[in-house]
Short mmCIF file of C-alpha atoms in Angstrom, two decimals:
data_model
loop_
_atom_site.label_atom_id
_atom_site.label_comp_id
_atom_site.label_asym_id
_atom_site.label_seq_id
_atom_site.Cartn_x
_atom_site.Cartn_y
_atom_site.Cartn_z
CA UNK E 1 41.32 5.72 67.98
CA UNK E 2 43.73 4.32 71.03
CA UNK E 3 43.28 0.70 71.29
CA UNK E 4 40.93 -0.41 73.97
CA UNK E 5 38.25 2.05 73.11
CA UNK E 6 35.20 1.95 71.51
CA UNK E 7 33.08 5.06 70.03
CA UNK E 8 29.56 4.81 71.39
CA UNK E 9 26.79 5.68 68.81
CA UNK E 10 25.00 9.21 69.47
CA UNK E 11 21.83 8.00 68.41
CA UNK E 12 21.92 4.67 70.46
CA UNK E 13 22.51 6.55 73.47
CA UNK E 14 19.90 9.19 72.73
CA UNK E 15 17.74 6.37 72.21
CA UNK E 16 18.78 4.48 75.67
CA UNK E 17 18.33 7.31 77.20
CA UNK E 18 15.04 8.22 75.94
CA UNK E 19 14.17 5.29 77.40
CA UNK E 20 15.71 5.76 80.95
CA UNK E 21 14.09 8.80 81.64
CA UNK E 22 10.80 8.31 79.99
CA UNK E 23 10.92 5.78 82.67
CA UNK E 24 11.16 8.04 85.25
CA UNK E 25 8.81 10.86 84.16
CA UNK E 26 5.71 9.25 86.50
CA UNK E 27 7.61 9.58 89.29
CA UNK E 28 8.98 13.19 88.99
CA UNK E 29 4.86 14.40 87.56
CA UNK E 30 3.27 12.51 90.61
CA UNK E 31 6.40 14.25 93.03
CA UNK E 32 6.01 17.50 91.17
CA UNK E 33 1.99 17.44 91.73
CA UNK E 34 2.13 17.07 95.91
CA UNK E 35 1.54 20.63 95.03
CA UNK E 36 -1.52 21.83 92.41
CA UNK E 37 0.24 23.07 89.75
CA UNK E 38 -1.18 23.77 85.82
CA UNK E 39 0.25 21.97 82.86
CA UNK E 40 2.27 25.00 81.80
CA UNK E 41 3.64 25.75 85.29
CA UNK E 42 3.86 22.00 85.92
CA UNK E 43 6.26 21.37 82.57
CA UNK E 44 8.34 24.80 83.45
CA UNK E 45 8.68 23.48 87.09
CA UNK E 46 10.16 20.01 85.69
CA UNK E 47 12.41 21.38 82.93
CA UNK E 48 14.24 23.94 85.51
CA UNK E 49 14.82 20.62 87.32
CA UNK E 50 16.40 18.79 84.59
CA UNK E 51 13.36 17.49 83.59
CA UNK E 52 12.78 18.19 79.95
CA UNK E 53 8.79 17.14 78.99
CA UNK E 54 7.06 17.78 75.46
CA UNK E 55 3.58 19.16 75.84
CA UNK E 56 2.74 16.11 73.29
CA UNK E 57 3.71 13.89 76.21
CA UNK E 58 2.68 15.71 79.46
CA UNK E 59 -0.81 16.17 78.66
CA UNK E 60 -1.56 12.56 77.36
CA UNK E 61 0.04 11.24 80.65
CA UNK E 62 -1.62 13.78 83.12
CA UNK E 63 -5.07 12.40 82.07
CA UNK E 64 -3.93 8.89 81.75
CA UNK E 65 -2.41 9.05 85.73
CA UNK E 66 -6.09 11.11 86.37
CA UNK E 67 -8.28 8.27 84.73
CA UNK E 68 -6.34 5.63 87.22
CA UNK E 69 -7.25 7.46 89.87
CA UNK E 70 -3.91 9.00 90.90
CA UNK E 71 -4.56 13.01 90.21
CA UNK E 72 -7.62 14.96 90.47
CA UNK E 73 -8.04 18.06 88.59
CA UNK E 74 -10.34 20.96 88.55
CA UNK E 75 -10.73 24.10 85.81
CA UNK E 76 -10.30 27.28 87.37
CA UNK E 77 -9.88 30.89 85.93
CA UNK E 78 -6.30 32.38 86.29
CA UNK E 79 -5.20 35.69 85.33
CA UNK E 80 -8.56 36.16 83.17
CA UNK E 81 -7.61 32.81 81.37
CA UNK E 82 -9.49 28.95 82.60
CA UNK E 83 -6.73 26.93 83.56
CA UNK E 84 -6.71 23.03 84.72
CA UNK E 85 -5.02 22.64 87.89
CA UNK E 86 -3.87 18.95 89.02
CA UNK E 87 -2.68 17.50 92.12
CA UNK E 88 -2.08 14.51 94.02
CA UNK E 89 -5.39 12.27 95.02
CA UNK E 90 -5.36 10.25 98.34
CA UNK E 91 -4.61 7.19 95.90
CA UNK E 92 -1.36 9.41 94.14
CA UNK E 93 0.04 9.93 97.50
CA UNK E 94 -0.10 6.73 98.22
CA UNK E 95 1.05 5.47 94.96
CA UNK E 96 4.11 8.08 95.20
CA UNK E 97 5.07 6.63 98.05
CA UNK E 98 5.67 3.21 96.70
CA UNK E 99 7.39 4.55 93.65
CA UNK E 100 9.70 6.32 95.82
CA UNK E 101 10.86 3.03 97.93
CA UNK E 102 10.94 1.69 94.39
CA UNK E 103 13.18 4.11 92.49
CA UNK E 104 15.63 4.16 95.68
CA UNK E 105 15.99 0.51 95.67
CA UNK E 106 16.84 0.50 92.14
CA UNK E 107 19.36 2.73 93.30
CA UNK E 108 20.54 1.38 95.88
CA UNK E 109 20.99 -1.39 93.71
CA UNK E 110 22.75 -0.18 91.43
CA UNK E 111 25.19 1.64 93.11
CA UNK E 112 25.45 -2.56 94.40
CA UNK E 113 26.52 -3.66 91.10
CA UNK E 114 28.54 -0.92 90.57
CA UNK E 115 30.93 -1.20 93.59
CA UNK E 116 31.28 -5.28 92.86
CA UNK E 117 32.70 -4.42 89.58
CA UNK E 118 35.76 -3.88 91.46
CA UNK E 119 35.59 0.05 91.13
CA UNK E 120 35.06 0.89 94.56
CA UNK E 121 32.68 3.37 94.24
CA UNK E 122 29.26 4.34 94.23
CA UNK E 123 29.42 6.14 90.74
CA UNK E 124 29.13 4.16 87.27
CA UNK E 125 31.93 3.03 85.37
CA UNK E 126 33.35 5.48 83.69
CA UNK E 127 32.82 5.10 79.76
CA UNK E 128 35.18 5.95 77.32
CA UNK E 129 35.63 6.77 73.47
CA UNK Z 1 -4.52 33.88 66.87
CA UNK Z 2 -6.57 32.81 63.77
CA UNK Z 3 -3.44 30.55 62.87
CA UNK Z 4 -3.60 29.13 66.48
CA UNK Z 5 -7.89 28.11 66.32
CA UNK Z 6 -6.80 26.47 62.78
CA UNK Z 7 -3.90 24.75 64.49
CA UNK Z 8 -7.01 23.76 67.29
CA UNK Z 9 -9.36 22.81 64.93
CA UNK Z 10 -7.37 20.32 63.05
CA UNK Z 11 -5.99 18.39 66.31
CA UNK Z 12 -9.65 18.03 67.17
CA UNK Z 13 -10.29 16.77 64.32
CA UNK Z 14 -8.80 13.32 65.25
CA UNK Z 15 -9.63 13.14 68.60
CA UNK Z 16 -12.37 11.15 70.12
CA UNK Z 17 -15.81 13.48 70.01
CA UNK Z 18 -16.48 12.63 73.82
CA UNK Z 19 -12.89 13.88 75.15
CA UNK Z 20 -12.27 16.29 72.34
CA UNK Z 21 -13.22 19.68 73.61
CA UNK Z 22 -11.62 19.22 77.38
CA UNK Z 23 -8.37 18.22 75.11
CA UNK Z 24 -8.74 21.52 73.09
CA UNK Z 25 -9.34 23.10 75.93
CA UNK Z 26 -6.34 22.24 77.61
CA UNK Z 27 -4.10 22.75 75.01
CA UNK Z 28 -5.51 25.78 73.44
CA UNK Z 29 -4.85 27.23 77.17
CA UNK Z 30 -1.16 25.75 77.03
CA UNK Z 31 -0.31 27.44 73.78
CA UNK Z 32 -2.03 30.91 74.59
CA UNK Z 33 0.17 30.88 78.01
CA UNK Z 34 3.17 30.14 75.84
CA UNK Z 35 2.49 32.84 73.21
CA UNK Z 36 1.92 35.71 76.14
CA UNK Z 37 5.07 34.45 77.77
CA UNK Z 38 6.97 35.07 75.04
CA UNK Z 39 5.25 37.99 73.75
CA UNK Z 40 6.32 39.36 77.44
CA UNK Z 41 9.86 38.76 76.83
CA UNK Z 42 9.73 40.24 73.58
CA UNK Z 43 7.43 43.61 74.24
CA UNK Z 44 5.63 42.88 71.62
CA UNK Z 45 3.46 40.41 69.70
CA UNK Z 46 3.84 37.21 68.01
CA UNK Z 47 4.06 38.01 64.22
CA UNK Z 48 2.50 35.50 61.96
CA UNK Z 49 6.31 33.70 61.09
CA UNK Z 50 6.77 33.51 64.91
CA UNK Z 51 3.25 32.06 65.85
CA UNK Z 52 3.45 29.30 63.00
CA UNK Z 53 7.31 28.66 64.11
CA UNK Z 54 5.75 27.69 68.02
CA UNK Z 55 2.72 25.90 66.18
CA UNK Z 56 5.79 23.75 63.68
CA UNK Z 57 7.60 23.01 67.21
CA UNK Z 58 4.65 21.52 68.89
CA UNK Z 59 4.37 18.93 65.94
CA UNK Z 60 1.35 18.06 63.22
CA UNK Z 61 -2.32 18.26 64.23
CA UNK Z 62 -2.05 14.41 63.36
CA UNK Z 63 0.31 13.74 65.74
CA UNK Z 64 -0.20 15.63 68.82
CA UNK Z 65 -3.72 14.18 68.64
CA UNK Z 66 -2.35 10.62 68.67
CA UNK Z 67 -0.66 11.20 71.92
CA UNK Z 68 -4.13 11.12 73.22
CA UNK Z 69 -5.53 7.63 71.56
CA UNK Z 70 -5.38 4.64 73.05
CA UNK Z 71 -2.28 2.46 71.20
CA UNK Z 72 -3.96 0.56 68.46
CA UNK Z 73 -1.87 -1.83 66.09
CA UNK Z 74 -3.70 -3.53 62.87
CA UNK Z 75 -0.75 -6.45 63.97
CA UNK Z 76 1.24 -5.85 67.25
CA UNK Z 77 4.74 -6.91 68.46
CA UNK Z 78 3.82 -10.47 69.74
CA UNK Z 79 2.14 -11.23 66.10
CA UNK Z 80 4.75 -9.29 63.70
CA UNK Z 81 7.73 -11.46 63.69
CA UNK Z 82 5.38 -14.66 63.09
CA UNK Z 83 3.52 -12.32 60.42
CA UNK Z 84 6.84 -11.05 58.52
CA UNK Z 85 7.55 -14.58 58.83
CA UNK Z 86 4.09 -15.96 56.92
CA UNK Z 87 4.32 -13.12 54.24
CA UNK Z 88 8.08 -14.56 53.46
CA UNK Z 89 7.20 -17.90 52.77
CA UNK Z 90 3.90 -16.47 50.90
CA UNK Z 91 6.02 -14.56 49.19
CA UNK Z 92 8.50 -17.19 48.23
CA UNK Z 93 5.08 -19.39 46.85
CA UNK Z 94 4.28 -17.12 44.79
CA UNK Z 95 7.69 -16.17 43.27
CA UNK Z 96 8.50 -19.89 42.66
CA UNK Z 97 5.83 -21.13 40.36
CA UNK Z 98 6.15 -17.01 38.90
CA UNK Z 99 10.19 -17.85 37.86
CA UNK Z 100 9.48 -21.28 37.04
CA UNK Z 101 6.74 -20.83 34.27
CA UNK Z 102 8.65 -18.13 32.62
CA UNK Z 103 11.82 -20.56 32.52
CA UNK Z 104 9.57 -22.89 31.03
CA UNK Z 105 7.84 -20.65 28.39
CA UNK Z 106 11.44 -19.31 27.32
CA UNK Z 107 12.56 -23.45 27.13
CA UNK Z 108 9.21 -24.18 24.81
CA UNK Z 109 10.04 -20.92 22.67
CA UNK Z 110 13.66 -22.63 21.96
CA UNK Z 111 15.29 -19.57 23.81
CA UNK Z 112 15.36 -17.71 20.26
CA UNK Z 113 11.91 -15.37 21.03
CA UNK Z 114 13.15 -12.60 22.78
CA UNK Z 115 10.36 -10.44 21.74
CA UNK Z 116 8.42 -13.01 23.37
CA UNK Z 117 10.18 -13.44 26.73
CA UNK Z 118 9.61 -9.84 27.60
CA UNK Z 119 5.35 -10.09 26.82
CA UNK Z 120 5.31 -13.42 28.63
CA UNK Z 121 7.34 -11.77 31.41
CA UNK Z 122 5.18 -8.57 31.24
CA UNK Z 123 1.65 -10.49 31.64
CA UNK Z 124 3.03 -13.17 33.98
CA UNK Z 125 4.21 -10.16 36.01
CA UNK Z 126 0.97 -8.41 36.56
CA UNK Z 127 -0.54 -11.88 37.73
CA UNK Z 128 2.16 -12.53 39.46
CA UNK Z 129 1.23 -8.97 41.32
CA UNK Z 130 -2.49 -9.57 41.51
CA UNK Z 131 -1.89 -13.07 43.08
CA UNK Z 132 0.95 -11.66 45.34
CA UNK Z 133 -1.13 -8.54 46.27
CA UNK Z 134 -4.31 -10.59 47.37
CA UNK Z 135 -2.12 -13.55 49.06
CA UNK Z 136 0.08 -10.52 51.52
CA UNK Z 137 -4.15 -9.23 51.94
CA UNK Z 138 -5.44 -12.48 52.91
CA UNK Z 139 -2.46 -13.03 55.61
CA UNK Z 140 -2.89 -9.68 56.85
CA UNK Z 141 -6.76 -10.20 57.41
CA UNK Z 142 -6.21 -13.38 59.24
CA UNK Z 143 -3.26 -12.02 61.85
CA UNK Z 144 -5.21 -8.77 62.52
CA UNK Z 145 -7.75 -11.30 63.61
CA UNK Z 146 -5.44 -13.50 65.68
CA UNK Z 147 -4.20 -9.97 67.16
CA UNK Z 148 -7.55 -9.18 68.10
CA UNK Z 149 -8.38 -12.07 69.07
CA UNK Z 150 -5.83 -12.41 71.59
CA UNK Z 151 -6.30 -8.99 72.97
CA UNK Z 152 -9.40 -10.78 74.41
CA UNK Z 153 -8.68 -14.20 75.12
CA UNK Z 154 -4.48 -14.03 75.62
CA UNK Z 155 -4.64 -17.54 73.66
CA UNK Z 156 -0.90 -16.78 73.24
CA UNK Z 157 0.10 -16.85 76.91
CA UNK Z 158 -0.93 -20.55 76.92
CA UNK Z 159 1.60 -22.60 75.73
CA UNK Z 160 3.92 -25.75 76.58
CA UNK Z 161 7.05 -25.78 76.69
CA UNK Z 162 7.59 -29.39 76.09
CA UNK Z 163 5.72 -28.80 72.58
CA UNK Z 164 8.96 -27.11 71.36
CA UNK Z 165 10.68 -28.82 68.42
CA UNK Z 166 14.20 -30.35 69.19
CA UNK Z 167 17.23 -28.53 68.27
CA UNK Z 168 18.24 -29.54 64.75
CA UNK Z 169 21.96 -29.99 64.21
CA UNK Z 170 22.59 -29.19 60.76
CA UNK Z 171 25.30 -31.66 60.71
CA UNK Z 172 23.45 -34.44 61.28
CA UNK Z 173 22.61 -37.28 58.64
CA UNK Z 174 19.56 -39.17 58.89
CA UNK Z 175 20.07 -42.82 58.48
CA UNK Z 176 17.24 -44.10 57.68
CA UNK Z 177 17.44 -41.63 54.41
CA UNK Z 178 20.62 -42.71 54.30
CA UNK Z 179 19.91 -46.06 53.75
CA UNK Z 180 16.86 -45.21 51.54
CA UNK Z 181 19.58 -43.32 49.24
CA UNK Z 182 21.90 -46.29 49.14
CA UNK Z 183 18.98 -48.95 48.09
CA UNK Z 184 17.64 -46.95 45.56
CA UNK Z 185 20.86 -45.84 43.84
CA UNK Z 186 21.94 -49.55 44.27
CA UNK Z 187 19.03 -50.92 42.63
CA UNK Z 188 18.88 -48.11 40.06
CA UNK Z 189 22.83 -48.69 38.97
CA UNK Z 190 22.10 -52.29 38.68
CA UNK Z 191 19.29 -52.06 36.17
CA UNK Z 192 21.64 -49.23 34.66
CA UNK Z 193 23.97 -51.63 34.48
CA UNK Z 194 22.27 -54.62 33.29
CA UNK Z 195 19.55 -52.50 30.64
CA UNK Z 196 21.53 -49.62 29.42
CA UNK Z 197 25.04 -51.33 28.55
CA UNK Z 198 24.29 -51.68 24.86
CA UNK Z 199 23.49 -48.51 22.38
CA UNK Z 200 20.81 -50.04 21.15
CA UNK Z 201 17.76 -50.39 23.20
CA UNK Z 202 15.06 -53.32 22.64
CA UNK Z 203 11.65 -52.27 23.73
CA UNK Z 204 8.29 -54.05 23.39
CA UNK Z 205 6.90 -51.40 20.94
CA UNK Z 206 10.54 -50.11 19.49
CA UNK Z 207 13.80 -50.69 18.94
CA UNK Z 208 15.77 -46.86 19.63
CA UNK Z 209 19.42 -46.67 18.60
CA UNK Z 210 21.39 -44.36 20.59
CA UNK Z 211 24.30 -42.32 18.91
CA UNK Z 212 28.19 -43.09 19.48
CA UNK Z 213 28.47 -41.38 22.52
CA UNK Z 214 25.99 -43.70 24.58
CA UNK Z 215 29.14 -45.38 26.25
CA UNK Z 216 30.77 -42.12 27.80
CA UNK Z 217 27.23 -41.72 29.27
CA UNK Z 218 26.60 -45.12 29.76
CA UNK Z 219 30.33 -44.85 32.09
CA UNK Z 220 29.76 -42.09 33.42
CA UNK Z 221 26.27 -42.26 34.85
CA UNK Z 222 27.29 -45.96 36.23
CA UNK Z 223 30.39 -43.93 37.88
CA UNK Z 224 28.08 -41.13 39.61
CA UNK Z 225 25.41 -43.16 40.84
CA UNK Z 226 28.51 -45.66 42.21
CA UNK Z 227 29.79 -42.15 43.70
CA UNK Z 228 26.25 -41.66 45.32
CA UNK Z 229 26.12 -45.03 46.70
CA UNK Z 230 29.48 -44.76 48.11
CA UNK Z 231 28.64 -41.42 50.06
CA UNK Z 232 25.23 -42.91 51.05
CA UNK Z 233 26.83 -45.87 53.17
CA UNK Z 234 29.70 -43.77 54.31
CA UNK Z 235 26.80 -41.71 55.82
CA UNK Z 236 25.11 -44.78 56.94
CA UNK Z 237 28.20 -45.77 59.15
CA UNK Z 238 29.33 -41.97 60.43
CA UNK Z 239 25.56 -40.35 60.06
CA UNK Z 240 27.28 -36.70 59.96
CA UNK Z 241 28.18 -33.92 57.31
CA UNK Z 242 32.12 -33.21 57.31
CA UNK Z 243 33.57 -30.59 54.65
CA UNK Z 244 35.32 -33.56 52.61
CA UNK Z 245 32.02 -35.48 52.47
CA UNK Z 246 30.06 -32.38 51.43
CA UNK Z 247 32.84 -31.59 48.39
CA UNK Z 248 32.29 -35.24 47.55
CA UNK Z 249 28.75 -35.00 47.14
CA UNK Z 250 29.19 -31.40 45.59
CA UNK Z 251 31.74 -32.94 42.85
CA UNK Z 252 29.01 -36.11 42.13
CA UNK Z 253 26.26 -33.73 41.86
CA UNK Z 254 27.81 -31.28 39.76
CA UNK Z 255 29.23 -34.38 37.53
CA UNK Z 256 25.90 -35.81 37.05
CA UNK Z 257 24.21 -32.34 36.09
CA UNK Z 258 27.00 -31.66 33.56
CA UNK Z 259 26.57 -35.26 32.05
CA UNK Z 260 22.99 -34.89 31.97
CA UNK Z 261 22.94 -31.69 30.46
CA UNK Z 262 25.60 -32.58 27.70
CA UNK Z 263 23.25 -35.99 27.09
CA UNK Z 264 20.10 -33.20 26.47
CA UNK Z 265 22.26 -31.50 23.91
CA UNK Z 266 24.15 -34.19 22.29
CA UNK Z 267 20.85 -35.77 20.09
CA UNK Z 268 21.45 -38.77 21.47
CA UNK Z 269 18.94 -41.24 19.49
CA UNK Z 270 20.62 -41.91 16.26
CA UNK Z 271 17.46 -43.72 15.19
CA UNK Z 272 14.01 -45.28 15.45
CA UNK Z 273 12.72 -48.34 14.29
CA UNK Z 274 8.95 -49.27 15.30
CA UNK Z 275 6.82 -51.92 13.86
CA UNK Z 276 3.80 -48.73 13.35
CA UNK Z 277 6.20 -46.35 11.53
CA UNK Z 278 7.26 -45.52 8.40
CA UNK Z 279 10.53 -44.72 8.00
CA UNK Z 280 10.48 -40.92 7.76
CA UNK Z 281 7.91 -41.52 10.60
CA UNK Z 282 10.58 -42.27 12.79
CA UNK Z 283 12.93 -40.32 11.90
CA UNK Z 284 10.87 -37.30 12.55
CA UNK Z 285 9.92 -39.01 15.93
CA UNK Z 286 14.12 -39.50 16.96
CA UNK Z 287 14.24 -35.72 15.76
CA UNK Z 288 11.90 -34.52 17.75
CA UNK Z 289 12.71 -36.25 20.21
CA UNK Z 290 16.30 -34.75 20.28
CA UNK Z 291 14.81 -31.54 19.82
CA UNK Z 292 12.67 -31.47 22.96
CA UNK Z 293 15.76 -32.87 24.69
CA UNK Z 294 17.83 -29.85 23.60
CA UNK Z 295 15.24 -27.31 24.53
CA UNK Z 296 15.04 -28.86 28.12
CA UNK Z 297 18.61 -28.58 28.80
CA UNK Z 298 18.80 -24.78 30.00
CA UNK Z 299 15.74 -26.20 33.13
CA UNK Z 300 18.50 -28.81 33.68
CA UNK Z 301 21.12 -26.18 33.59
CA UNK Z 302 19.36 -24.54 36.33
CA UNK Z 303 18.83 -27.77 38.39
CA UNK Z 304 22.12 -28.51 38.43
CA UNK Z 305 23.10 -24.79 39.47
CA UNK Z 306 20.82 -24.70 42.43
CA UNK Z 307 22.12 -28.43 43.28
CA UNK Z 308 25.87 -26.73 43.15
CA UNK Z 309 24.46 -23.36 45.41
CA UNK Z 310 22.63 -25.86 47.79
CA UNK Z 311 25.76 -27.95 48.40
CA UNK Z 312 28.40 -24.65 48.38
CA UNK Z 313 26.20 -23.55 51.41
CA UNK Z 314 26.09 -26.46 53.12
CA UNK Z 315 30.30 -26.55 52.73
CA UNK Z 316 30.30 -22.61 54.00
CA UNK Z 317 28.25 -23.94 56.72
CA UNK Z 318 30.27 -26.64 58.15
CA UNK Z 319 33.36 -24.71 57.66
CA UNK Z 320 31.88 -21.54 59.83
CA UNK Z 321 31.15 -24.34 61.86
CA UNK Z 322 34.69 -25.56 62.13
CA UNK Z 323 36.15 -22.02 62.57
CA UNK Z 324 33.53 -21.46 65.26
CA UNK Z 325 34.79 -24.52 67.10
CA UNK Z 326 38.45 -24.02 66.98
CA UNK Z 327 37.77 -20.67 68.79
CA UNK Z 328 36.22 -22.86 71.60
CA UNK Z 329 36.94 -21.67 75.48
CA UNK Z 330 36.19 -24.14 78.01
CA UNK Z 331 33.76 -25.85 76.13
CA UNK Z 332 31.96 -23.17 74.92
CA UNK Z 333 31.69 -22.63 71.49
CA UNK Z 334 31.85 -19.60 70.03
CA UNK Z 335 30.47 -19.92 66.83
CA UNK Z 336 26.94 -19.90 65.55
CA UNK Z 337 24.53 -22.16 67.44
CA UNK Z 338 22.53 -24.31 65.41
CA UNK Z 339 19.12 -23.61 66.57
CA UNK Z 340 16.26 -24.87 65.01
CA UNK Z 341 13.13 -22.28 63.94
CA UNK Z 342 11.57 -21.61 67.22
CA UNK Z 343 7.90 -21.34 66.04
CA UNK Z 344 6.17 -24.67 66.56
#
């Protein structure tokens, strides 16, 4: 290993990064949902994004953002099949909104701390090992 | 399909009755959109292997159904480290006495029973499981009560600041025990010195002759307690652990252990002479007396070696200590902070 660098544990990162984007996944459901969409389209839509969702986790959190108020849903039949279709309530809109401001200040932010450590740039230090 | 309505049935089994069949619902549509997807790309359908390989990937019944329950904890993340930190010290109370009475039993059995060590150690040890079993019960009752408890009254939020102990600086001697130390052992060597000079002791009810080697004892109990008394007002002047003070007391301690032990196993009373006995009367009495003294000597083996451990850590201590402060930058120490336990 050259001296100066350090090797980064796989599962720590996984971990961290679990963490970052679990995070996130409100905001991208509630952005995704300012059009109805089904869970299975809904989950498809996200991962061709980038945005990888378990069923185990979608589902639990569409109901949960539904019982506060911020989706509404409604079972319709589909291709000869009932399907639950979600979207954004008056409330969700709203609520997106706010999130948005939120997650660009954070970025904005960021990219702050970023350029004062001296690397004159708006992307994150580079890591190494 | 059939493997996919088993796969159904058993998620609803743990989910709440009152949510349960939207849940299936749902998910029973999510899974029979996934199998005709696929069975579109293939041209075919699903064989059994292929259904239960989707059903594997989505996780156990169990599971998936706990994505849907409200987090519940028997003792949650506020309460656990204070919990883990009950059930040590529980723990330790029970292991203690456990260790201690078995040291004691193999002392009264003259250390010869071996036979008998391992029953004694045998029926301690399921007691010692019993008791240890009920105690980690009792604690767990109690915090899954406090957890609850403060799910509805946040009793934990409350709290002052200005309640927190003070930072304890493991160097630090307290002089008042200090001076405590230094009057006892004073007092104590003087008595020594005045009562115990002679091999032959004069009391009201007997006169006890000790054996030959009374004077090395005599010397060097009168030299470690002069030791102790010599540490104790050297800590009363400069109240604070250094490494050469802590070697010093390590060296008295582990001089007065070995001189005590030696005097357990030396049969130090040559003789008896009381005005009640008969001759052979007393000599049994010195000879039992020297035999009790010999079986005690292993407990004041082990005194002495936790004495010895207690002190070695406190000199590994102060010497991390030392290293930690010659890597200081600026005034900022690098070693380990001595921070005192912060529960209250």
């Amino acid at each position: 290993m050259a001296q100066g660098t350090v090797a980064a544990n796989p599962e720590t990162f996984e971990n961290l990064r679990g963490e970052l984007r679990r995070g996130s996944l409100v905001l991208a459901v509630l952005s995704a949902l300012r059009h109805e969409q089904y869970g299975y389209t809904l989950r498809k839509a996200l991962a061709e994004h980038g945005m990888e969702i378990d069923e185990g986790t979608l589902y639990p959190l569409l109901r949960r953002l539904e019982s506060q108020g911020l989706l509404a849903s409604e079972w319709r039949e589909q291709d000869k099949r009932n399907k639950r279709f979600y979207r954004l309530s008056k409330e969700g809109k709203e609520i997106l909104k706010q999130l948005t401001a939120e997650w660009q200040s954070i970025d904005s932010s960021l990219r702050a701390v970023w350029r004062e450590q001296g690397h004159g740039t708006d992307r994150p230090v580079p890591t190494r090992g | 399909m059939e493997l996919i309505d088993r796969y159904l049935h058993a998620v609803k089994f743990w989910l709440p009755k009152a949510q349960a069949a939207d849940i299936i619902a749902e998910l029973g549509e999510d899974i029979h959109t996934q199998v005709d997807e696929q069975e579109h790309e293939l041209g075919r359908e699903l064989t059994s292997e292929e259904t239960a390989d989707l059903l594997r990937k989505r996780g156990r019944p169990v599971l998936v159904a706990n994505h849907y329950l409200p987090q519940q904890y028997l003792i949650g993340p506020l309460f656990f480290p204070i919990y883990k930190f009950v059930l040590k010290i529980v723990a330790l109370c029970c292991l203690v006495p456990w260790v201690s009475g078995w040291l004691a039993l193999i002392v009264a059995s003259g250390g010869r029973d071996f036979h008998g060590w391992v029953v004694r150690f045998g029926s301690m040890g399921s007691s010692l499981w019993s008791t240890a079993f009920l105690s980690a019960a009792v604690v767990t009752m109690v915090f899954a009560v406090l957890e609850r408890a403060e799910a509805k009254s946040h009793f934990m939020e409350t709290w002052d600041p200005r309640k927190l102990p003070p930072v304890r600086n493991p160097r630090k001697i307290s002089r008042s025990c200090a001076a405590v130390e230094l009057a006892v052992t004073l007092v104590f060597a003087v008595w020594w010195a005045v009562n115990l000079s002679s091999a032959v002791l004069d009391l009201p009810f007997a006169r006890i002759t000790l054996s030959g080697t009374w004077t090395y004892f005599f010397g060097g109990f009168l030299a470690v307690m002069l030791g102790s008394a010599a540490l104790a007002a050297a800590s009363l002047i400069d109240p604070h652990w250094t490494v050469r003070r802590a070697t010093a007391k390590l060296l008295i301690d582990c001089a007065g252990a070995a001189l005590f032990c030696w005097l357990l196993g030396v049969h130090i009373v040559a003789g008896i002479a009381a005005p009640d006995l008969t001759p052979i009367q007393a000599h049994e009495l010195a000879d039992a007396i020297n035999l009790w003294a010999a079986r005690v000597m292993p407990s004041g083996l082990i005194i002495g070696v936790i004495a010895a451990a207690v002190n070695v850590h406190r000199i590994r201590r102060l010497r991390m200590g030392d290293q930690g402060r010659a890597g200081t930058v600026n005034g900022q120490a690098n070693g380990p902070t001595p921070y005192a336990s912060p529960l209250p």
